[in-house]
Short mmCIF file of C-alpha atoms in Angstrom, two decimals:
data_model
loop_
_atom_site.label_atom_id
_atom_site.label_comp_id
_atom_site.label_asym_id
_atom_site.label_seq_id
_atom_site.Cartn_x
_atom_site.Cartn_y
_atom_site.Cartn_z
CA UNK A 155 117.35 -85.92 132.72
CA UNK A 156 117.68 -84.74 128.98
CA UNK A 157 118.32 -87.47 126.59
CA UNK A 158 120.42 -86.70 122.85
CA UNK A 159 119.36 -89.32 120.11
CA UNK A 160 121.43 -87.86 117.57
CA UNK A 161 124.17 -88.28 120.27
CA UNK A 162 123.71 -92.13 121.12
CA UNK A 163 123.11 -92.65 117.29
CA UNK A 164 126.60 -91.21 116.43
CA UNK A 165 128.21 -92.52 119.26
CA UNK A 166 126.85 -96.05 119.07
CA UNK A 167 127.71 -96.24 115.26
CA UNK A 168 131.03 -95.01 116.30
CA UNK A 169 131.88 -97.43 118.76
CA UNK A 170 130.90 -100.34 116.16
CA UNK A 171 132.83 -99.05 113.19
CA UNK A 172 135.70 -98.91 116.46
CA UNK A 173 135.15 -102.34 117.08
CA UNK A 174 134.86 -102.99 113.54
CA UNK A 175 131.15 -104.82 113.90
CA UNK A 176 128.73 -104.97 111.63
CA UNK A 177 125.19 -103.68 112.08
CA UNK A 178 124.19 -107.55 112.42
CA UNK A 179 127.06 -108.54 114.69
CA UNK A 180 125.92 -105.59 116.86
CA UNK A 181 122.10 -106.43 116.96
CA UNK A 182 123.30 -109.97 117.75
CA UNK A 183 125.05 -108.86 120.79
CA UNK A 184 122.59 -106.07 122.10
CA UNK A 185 120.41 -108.83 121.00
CA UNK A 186 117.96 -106.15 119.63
CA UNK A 187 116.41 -106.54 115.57
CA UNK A 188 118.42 -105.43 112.95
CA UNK A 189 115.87 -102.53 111.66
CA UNK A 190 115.77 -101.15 115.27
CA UNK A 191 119.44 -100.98 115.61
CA UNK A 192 119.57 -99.40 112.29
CA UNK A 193 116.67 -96.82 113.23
CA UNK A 194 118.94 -95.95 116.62
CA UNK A 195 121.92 -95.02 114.58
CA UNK A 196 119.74 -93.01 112.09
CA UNK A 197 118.07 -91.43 114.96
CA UNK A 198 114.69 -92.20 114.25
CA UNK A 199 114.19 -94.26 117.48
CA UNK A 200 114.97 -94.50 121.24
CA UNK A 201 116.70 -97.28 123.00
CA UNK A 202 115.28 -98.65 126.00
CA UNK A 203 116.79 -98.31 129.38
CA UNK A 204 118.16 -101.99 128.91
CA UNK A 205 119.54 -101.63 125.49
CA UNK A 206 120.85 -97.81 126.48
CA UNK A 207 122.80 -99.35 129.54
CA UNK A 208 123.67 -102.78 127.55
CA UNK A 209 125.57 -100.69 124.64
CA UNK A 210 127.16 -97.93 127.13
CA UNK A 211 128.57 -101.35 129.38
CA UNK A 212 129.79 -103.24 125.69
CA UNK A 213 131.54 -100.08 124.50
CA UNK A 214 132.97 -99.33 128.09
CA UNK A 215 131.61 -95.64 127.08
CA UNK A 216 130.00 -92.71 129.76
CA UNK A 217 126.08 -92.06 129.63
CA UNK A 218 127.59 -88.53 129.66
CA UNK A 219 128.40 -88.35 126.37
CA UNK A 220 124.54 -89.11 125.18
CA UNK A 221 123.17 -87.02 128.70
CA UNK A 222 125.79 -84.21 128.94
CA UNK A 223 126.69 -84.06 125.24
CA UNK A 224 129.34 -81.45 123.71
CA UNK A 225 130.91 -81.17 120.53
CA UNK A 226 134.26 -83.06 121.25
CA UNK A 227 132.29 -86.07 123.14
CA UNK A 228 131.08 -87.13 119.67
CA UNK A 229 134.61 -86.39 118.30
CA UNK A 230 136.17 -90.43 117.56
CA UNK A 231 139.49 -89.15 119.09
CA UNK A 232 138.02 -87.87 122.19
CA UNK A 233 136.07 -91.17 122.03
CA UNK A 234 138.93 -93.16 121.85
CA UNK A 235 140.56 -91.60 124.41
CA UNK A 236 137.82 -91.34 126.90
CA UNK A 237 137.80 -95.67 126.44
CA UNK A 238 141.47 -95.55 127.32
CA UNK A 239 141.24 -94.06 129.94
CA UNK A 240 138.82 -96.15 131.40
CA UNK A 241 141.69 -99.35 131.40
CA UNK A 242 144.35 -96.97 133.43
CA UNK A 243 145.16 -97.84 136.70
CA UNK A 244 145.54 -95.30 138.85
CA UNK A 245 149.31 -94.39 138.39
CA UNK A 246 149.31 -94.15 134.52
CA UNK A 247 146.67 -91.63 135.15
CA UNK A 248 148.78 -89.94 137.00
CA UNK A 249 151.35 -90.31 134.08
CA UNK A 250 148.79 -89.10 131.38
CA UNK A 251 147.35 -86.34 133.67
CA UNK A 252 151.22 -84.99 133.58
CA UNK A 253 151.75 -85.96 129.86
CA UNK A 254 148.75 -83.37 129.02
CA UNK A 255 149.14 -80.50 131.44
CA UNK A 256 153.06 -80.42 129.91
CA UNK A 257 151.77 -80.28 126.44
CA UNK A 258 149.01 -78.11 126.88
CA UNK A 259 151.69 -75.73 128.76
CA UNK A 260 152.79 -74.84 125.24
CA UNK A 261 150.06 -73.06 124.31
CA UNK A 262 149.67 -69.45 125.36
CA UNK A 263 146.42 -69.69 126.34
CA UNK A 264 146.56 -72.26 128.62
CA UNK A 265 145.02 -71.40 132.33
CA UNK A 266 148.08 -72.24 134.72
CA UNK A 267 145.97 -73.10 137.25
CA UNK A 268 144.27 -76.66 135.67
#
């Protein structure tokens, strides 16, 4: 498995600054020092299994974002969206998954087969 610091770093500050949380608040919760939670966001350290897992269940975020990492994962929108998602049930999925495919109709380039 490949592992992205700079990804968990930018998503974990993300998700705080989301939650509006400061660096404390958060270090209280993941209940993890201050400077260590401070060298994760600046990517100068690793979390631990327990601390990965902890923030990834807190945030209601995807390991895939920090494993499989692309350029709109660490986007906030996408972010945001992604954590949405996650609260659906499964026929507003169904409404979203509709919602999209009709707007992304409109552009030309758009593979009629998704």
């Amino acid at each position: 498995m490949t592992y992205y610091p700079k990804s968990f770093g930018t998503i974990l500050k993300n998700a705080r600054m989301d939650k509006k949380l400061t660096q404390a608040e958060l270090a209280e919760i993941l209940n993890i020092s201050l400077s260590y939670l401070k060298d994760l966001e600046r990517f100068r350290n690793n979390p631990s299994y327990e601390v990965f897992e902890k923030a990834m269940h807190y945030f209601n975020l995807s390991a895939d974002s920090v494993i499989y990492p692309n350029k709109k994962q660490e986007d906030n929108t996408y972010q945001q969206i992604i954590r949405i998602l996650s609260l659906c049930n499964e026929k507003q999925l169904r409404v979203i998954l509709a919602t999209a495919q009709a707007v992304l109709t409109m552009n030309e380039n758009y593979p009629n087969n998704i």
